[in-house]
Amino acid sequence: AGSVSLARRAAAVVAKCAVRLPNVVTMVVEGKALPALVAAVVHEGKAHEEAEEAPRIVDVTDAASAAAEAEAEATAADAEEAAATEEEMVGSAVRILTACAQRKEGAVAICEGGALPCLVKLLTRSDEMLRGNAALCIANCAHEERSLAVLAVLPVVAPLLAIAHTAKGACQKNAAIALGRLANCSDELAEAVVSNEILPQLVYSLSEQNRFYKQAAAFVLRAVAKHSPPLAQAVVDSGALDSLV
């Protein structure tokens, strides 16, 4: 337990340093820590799934059943504690990977390590900070060609849109930035934004959201419009010009 606690605290310290100090990112990218961080994200769901699958209700009819209930409760409690510990570790790992993904070699390591599908899964978690950091990590990875190709076939648009509409502050902004970068880099993803009727929702929310979201939403609209005349017409048809002018 002591070693786990120490590792959790160490990861939190590295995360705080990585988002502020480029030399720390260099150490992580060029050292041996990056593959381990990617692996932590890849395996992040294990403890969470065990907690979800742990038995919760046992009918008590005799002493044996009472013992079974006590054992089930203990198992569930252990699984929940493990999940909470792992989620905290994963939160720190994602923050570090987000900083590393700004560099091509960092994004490549994340992609080749198989972390992109796991980052997409994190977009549906209840922890708003974790979702926001996962969204920004995806946005940073989208600059790298192989990562973009993987993201193009993942179900990433819908959860990002959900975050953009329901979250607040940095989490909301990060989701909109991720949508914009994905649409900016790929014709297919720009077309997905249109086909999923995201443009009208973005336009509708422009009058209701804060300036940070509006900036990110405008970035999405510009990213879509730049690809082709039909996509530019889709932006016009959505009513975006009236909302932005």
Protein backbone atom coordinates (compact mmCIF):
# COMPACT_ATOMS: atom_id res chain seq x y z
CA ALA A 1 0.00 0.00 0.00
CA GLY A 2 2.87 2.31 0.84
CA SER A 3 4.53 1.83 -2.55
CA VAL A 4 1.22 2.48 -4.34
CA SER A 5 0.67 5.67 -2.36
CA LEU A 6 4.21 6.82 -3.14
CA ALA A 7 3.77 6.08 -6.84
CA ARG A 8 0.49 7.98 -6.90
CA ARG A 9 2.06 11.04 -5.29
CA ALA A 10 5.12 10.86 -7.53
CA ALA A 11 2.92 10.75 -10.63
CA ALA A 12 0.99 13.79 -9.41
CA VAL A 13 4.23 15.75 -8.89
CA VAL A 14 5.57 14.82 -12.34
CA ALA A 15 2.24 15.81 -13.89
CA LYS A 16 2.32 19.26 -12.31
CA CYS A 17 5.90 19.78 -13.45
CA ALA A 18 5.31 18.46 -16.98
CA VAL A 19 2.53 20.94 -17.73
CA ARG A 20 4.76 23.83 -16.69
CA LEU A 21 8.34 22.87 -17.59
CA PRO A 22 9.40 21.82 -21.12
CA ASN A 23 12.58 20.21 -19.82
CA VAL A 24 10.51 17.79 -17.75
CA VAL A 25 8.59 16.80 -20.89
CA THR A 26 11.92 16.23 -22.62
CA MET A 27 13.04 13.94 -19.79
CA VAL A 28 9.83 11.92 -20.02
CA VAL A 29 9.85 11.66 -23.82
CA GLU A 30 13.52 10.76 -24.09
CA GLY A 31 13.59 8.51 -21.03
CA LYS A 32 11.93 5.22 -20.14
CA ALA A 33 8.91 6.70 -18.39
CA LEU A 34 6.78 7.35 -21.47
CA PRO A 35 6.05 3.68 -22.37
CA ALA A 36 5.08 3.00 -18.74
CA LEU A 37 2.70 5.96 -18.74
CA VAL A 38 1.12 4.80 -21.99
CA ALA A 39 0.72 1.32 -20.50
CA ALA A 40 -0.97 2.82 -17.43
CA VAL A 41 -3.59 4.43 -19.64
CA VAL A 42 -4.02 1.30 -21.76
CA HIS A 43 -4.74 -0.79 -18.67
CA GLU A 44 -6.71 1.90 -16.83
CA GLY A 45 -10.05 0.15 -17.18
CA LYS A 46 -9.14 -3.04 -15.34
CA ALA A 47 -9.78 -1.88 -11.78
CA HIS A 48 -12.77 0.18 -12.89
CA GLU A 49 -14.39 -2.83 -14.57
CA GLU A 50 -13.72 -5.06 -11.55
CA ALA A 51 -15.48 -2.53 -9.33
CA GLU A 52 -18.44 -2.43 -11.71
CA GLU A 53 -18.68 -6.22 -11.83
CA ALA A 54 -18.26 -6.83 -8.10
CA PRO A 55 -21.42 -8.35 -6.49
CA ARG A 56 -23.51 -5.83 -4.57
CA ILE A 57 -26.61 -7.61 -3.25
CA VAL A 58 -26.79 -10.98 -1.56
CA ASP A 59 -29.99 -12.37 0.01
CA VAL A 60 -29.40 -13.22 3.66
CA THR A 61 -31.23 -16.36 4.79
CA ASP A 62 -28.77 -17.99 7.15
CA ALA A 63 -25.31 -17.68 8.67
CA ALA A 64 -23.65 -18.91 5.48
CA SER A 65 -25.47 -16.29 3.45
CA ALA A 66 -24.50 -13.61 5.94
CA ALA A 67 -20.87 -14.61 5.57
CA ALA A 68 -21.23 -14.55 1.80
CA GLU A 69 -22.70 -11.06 1.99
CA ALA A 70 -19.85 -9.84 4.18
CA GLU A 71 -17.32 -11.31 1.77
CA ALA A 72 -19.08 -9.74 -1.21
CA GLU A 73 -19.14 -6.34 0.48
CA ALA A 74 -15.44 -6.61 1.30
CA THR A 75 -14.66 -7.59 -2.28
CA ALA A 76 -16.70 -4.67 -3.62
CA ALA A 77 -15.00 -2.25 -1.23
CA ASP A 78 -11.54 -3.47 -2.25
CA ALA A 79 -12.45 -3.17 -5.92
CA GLU A 80 -13.79 0.35 -5.46
CA GLU A 81 -10.65 1.40 -3.58
CA ALA A 82 -8.44 -0.08 -6.31
CA ALA A 83 -10.48 1.69 -8.97
CA ALA A 84 -10.21 5.03 -7.18
CA THR A 85 -6.44 4.61 -6.80
CA GLU A 86 -6.02 3.63 -10.44
CA GLU A 87 -8.21 6.49 -11.63
CA GLU A 88 -6.05 8.97 -9.73
CA MET A 89 -2.93 7.43 -11.24
CA VAL A 90 -4.48 7.52 -14.69
CA GLY A 91 -5.46 11.15 -14.22
CA SER A 92 -1.83 12.06 -13.59
CA ALA A 93 -0.65 9.86 -16.46
CA VAL A 94 -3.06 11.53 -18.88
CA ARG A 95 -1.88 14.99 -17.83
CA ILE A 96 1.73 13.98 -18.51
CA LEU A 97 0.82 12.38 -21.85
CA THR A 98 -1.09 15.51 -22.82
CA ALA A 99 2.09 17.54 -22.37
CA CYS A 100 4.16 14.93 -24.22
CA ALA A 101 1.66 14.73 -27.11
CA GLN A 102 2.55 18.28 -28.12
CA ARG A 103 5.74 16.73 -29.51
CA LYS A 104 5.61 14.36 -32.45
CA GLU A 105 7.59 11.63 -30.71
CA GLY A 106 5.22 11.79 -27.76
CA ALA A 107 2.14 11.49 -29.97
CA VAL A 108 3.75 8.59 -31.85
CA ALA A 109 4.44 6.74 -28.59
CA ILE A 110 0.85 7.23 -27.45
CA CYS A 111 -0.48 5.96 -30.77
CA GLU A 112 1.86 2.99 -31.11
CA GLY A 113 1.25 2.02 -27.49
CA GLY A 114 -2.47 1.65 -28.18
CA ALA A 115 -3.59 4.43 -25.85
CA LEU A 116 -5.86 6.34 -28.25
CA PRO A 117 -8.89 4.01 -27.89
CA CYS A 118 -8.46 4.19 -24.11
CA LEU A 119 -8.35 7.99 -24.20
CA VAL A 120 -11.62 7.94 -26.15
CA LYS A 121 -13.15 5.74 -23.43
CA LEU A 122 -12.05 8.25 -20.79
CA LEU A 123 -14.21 10.88 -22.47
CA THR A 124 -17.28 9.17 -20.97
CA ARG A 125 -16.05 9.07 -17.36
CA SER A 126 -17.77 11.09 -14.65
CA ASP A 127 -14.60 12.93 -13.56
CA GLU A 128 -14.75 16.21 -15.46
CA MET A 129 -11.04 16.97 -15.11
CA LEU A 130 -10.12 13.54 -16.44
CA ARG A 131 -12.47 13.96 -19.41
CA GLY A 132 -11.07 17.42 -20.17
CA ASN A 133 -7.47 16.24 -20.05
CA ALA A 134 -8.29 13.24 -22.24
CA ALA A 135 -9.91 15.58 -24.76
CA LEU A 136 -6.85 17.83 -24.85
CA CYS A 137 -4.53 14.84 -25.18
CA ILE A 138 -6.58 13.68 -28.17
CA ALA A 139 -6.42 17.18 -29.62
CA ASN A 140 -2.62 17.23 -29.31
CA CYS A 141 -2.27 13.77 -30.83
CA ALA A 142 -4.37 14.85 -33.83
CA HIS A 143 -1.40 16.83 -35.13
CA GLU A 144 0.46 13.57 -35.83
CA GLU A 145 -0.45 11.74 -39.02
CA ARG A 146 -0.67 8.18 -37.71
CA SER A 147 -2.59 9.26 -34.64
CA LEU A 148 -5.06 11.13 -36.82
CA ALA A 149 -5.60 8.04 -38.96
CA VAL A 150 -6.42 5.99 -35.85
CA LEU A 151 -8.71 8.69 -34.42
CA ALA A 152 -10.57 8.87 -37.74
CA VAL A 153 -11.96 5.35 -37.20
CA LEU A 154 -12.71 5.69 -33.47
CA PRO A 155 -16.06 6.87 -32.04
CA VAL A 156 -14.57 10.12 -30.79
CA VAL A 157 -16.88 12.81 -32.21
CA ALA A 158 -20.02 12.02 -30.19
CA PRO A 159 -18.39 12.04 -26.70
CA LEU A 160 -16.44 15.19 -27.52
CA LEU A 161 -19.64 16.88 -28.58
CA ALA A 162 -21.37 15.75 -25.39
CA ILE A 163 -18.58 17.28 -23.31
CA ALA A 164 -18.65 20.48 -25.35
CA HIS A 165 -22.37 20.87 -24.64
CA THR A 166 -22.63 19.78 -21.01
CA ALA A 167 -19.29 20.48 -19.33
CA LYS A 168 -18.01 23.83 -18.13
CA GLY A 169 -14.78 25.79 -18.22
CA ALA A 170 -11.55 24.14 -19.35
CA CYS A 171 -13.17 20.75 -19.94
CA GLN A 172 -15.71 22.26 -22.33
CA LYS A 173 -13.07 24.29 -24.13
CA ASN A 174 -10.74 21.30 -24.52
CA ALA A 175 -13.50 19.24 -26.12
CA ALA A 176 -14.28 21.98 -28.62
CA ILE A 177 -10.56 22.38 -29.40
CA ALA A 178 -10.30 18.64 -30.01
CA LEU A 179 -13.29 18.73 -32.37
CA GLY A 180 -11.73 21.64 -34.24
CA ARG A 181 -8.32 20.03 -34.61
CA LEU A 182 -9.81 16.77 -35.80
CA ALA A 183 -11.98 18.56 -38.34
CA ASN A 184 -9.06 20.78 -39.36
CA CYS A 185 -6.75 17.87 -40.15
CA SER A 186 -9.12 15.49 -41.89
CA ASP A 187 -11.71 15.81 -44.64
CA GLU A 188 -13.42 12.68 -43.34
CA LEU A 189 -13.72 14.02 -39.79
CA ALA A 190 -14.93 17.38 -41.07
CA GLU A 191 -17.62 15.53 -43.01
CA ALA A 192 -18.44 13.56 -39.85
CA VAL A 193 -19.04 16.83 -38.01
CA VAL A 194 -21.53 17.80 -40.71
CA SER A 195 -23.21 14.40 -41.07
CA ASN A 196 -23.73 14.13 -37.31
CA GLU A 197 -25.52 17.50 -37.36
CA ILE A 198 -22.98 19.04 -35.02
CA LEU A 199 -22.88 22.39 -36.82
CA PRO A 200 -26.43 23.49 -35.89
CA GLN A 201 -25.77 22.53 -32.28
CA LEU A 202 -22.55 24.55 -32.24
CA VAL A 203 -24.31 27.54 -33.78
CA TYR A 204 -27.22 27.29 -31.35
CA SER A 205 -24.88 27.21 -28.37
CA LEU A 206 -22.86 30.23 -29.52
CA SER A 207 -25.40 32.59 -27.97
CA GLU A 208 -25.45 30.70 -24.67
CA GLN A 209 -21.85 29.77 -23.88
CA ASN A 210 -18.84 31.70 -22.59
CA ARG A 211 -16.23 33.37 -24.76
CA PHE A 212 -13.77 30.48 -24.46
CA TYR A 213 -16.30 28.04 -25.86
CA LYS A 214 -17.27 30.53 -28.58
CA GLN A 215 -13.63 30.80 -29.68
CA ALA A 216 -13.32 27.03 -29.85
CA ALA A 217 -16.68 26.68 -31.64
CA ALA A 218 -15.60 29.26 -34.21
CA PHE A 219 -12.42 27.23 -34.73
CA VAL A 220 -14.53 24.13 -35.46
CA LEU A 221 -16.65 26.05 -37.97
CA ARG A 222 -13.57 27.44 -39.74
CA ALA A 223 -11.92 24.02 -39.77
CA VAL A 224 -14.95 22.47 -41.48
CA ALA A 225 -15.43 25.28 -43.99
CA LYS A 226 -11.85 25.24 -45.28
CA HIS A 227 -11.97 21.76 -46.80
CA SER A 228 -14.33 22.16 -49.74
CA PRO A 229 -17.11 24.35 -51.18
CA PRO A 230 -19.82 21.86 -50.09
CA LEU A 231 -18.53 21.88 -46.51
CA ALA A 232 -18.29 25.67 -46.58
CA GLN A 233 -21.90 25.77 -47.78
CA ALA A 234 -22.88 23.48 -44.91
CA VAL A 235 -21.39 26.01 -42.48
CA VAL A 236 -23.38 28.81 -44.15
CA ASP A 237 -26.56 26.74 -44.13
CA SER A 238 -26.17 26.11 -40.41
CA GLY A 239 -26.63 29.83 -39.74
CA ALA A 240 -23.08 30.27 -38.50
CA LEU A 241 -22.48 33.56 -40.30
CA ASP A 242 -25.39 35.29 -38.61
CA SER A 243 -24.18 34.11 -35.20
CA LEU A 244 -20.55 35.07 -35.77
CA VAL A 245 -20.98 38.45 -37.48
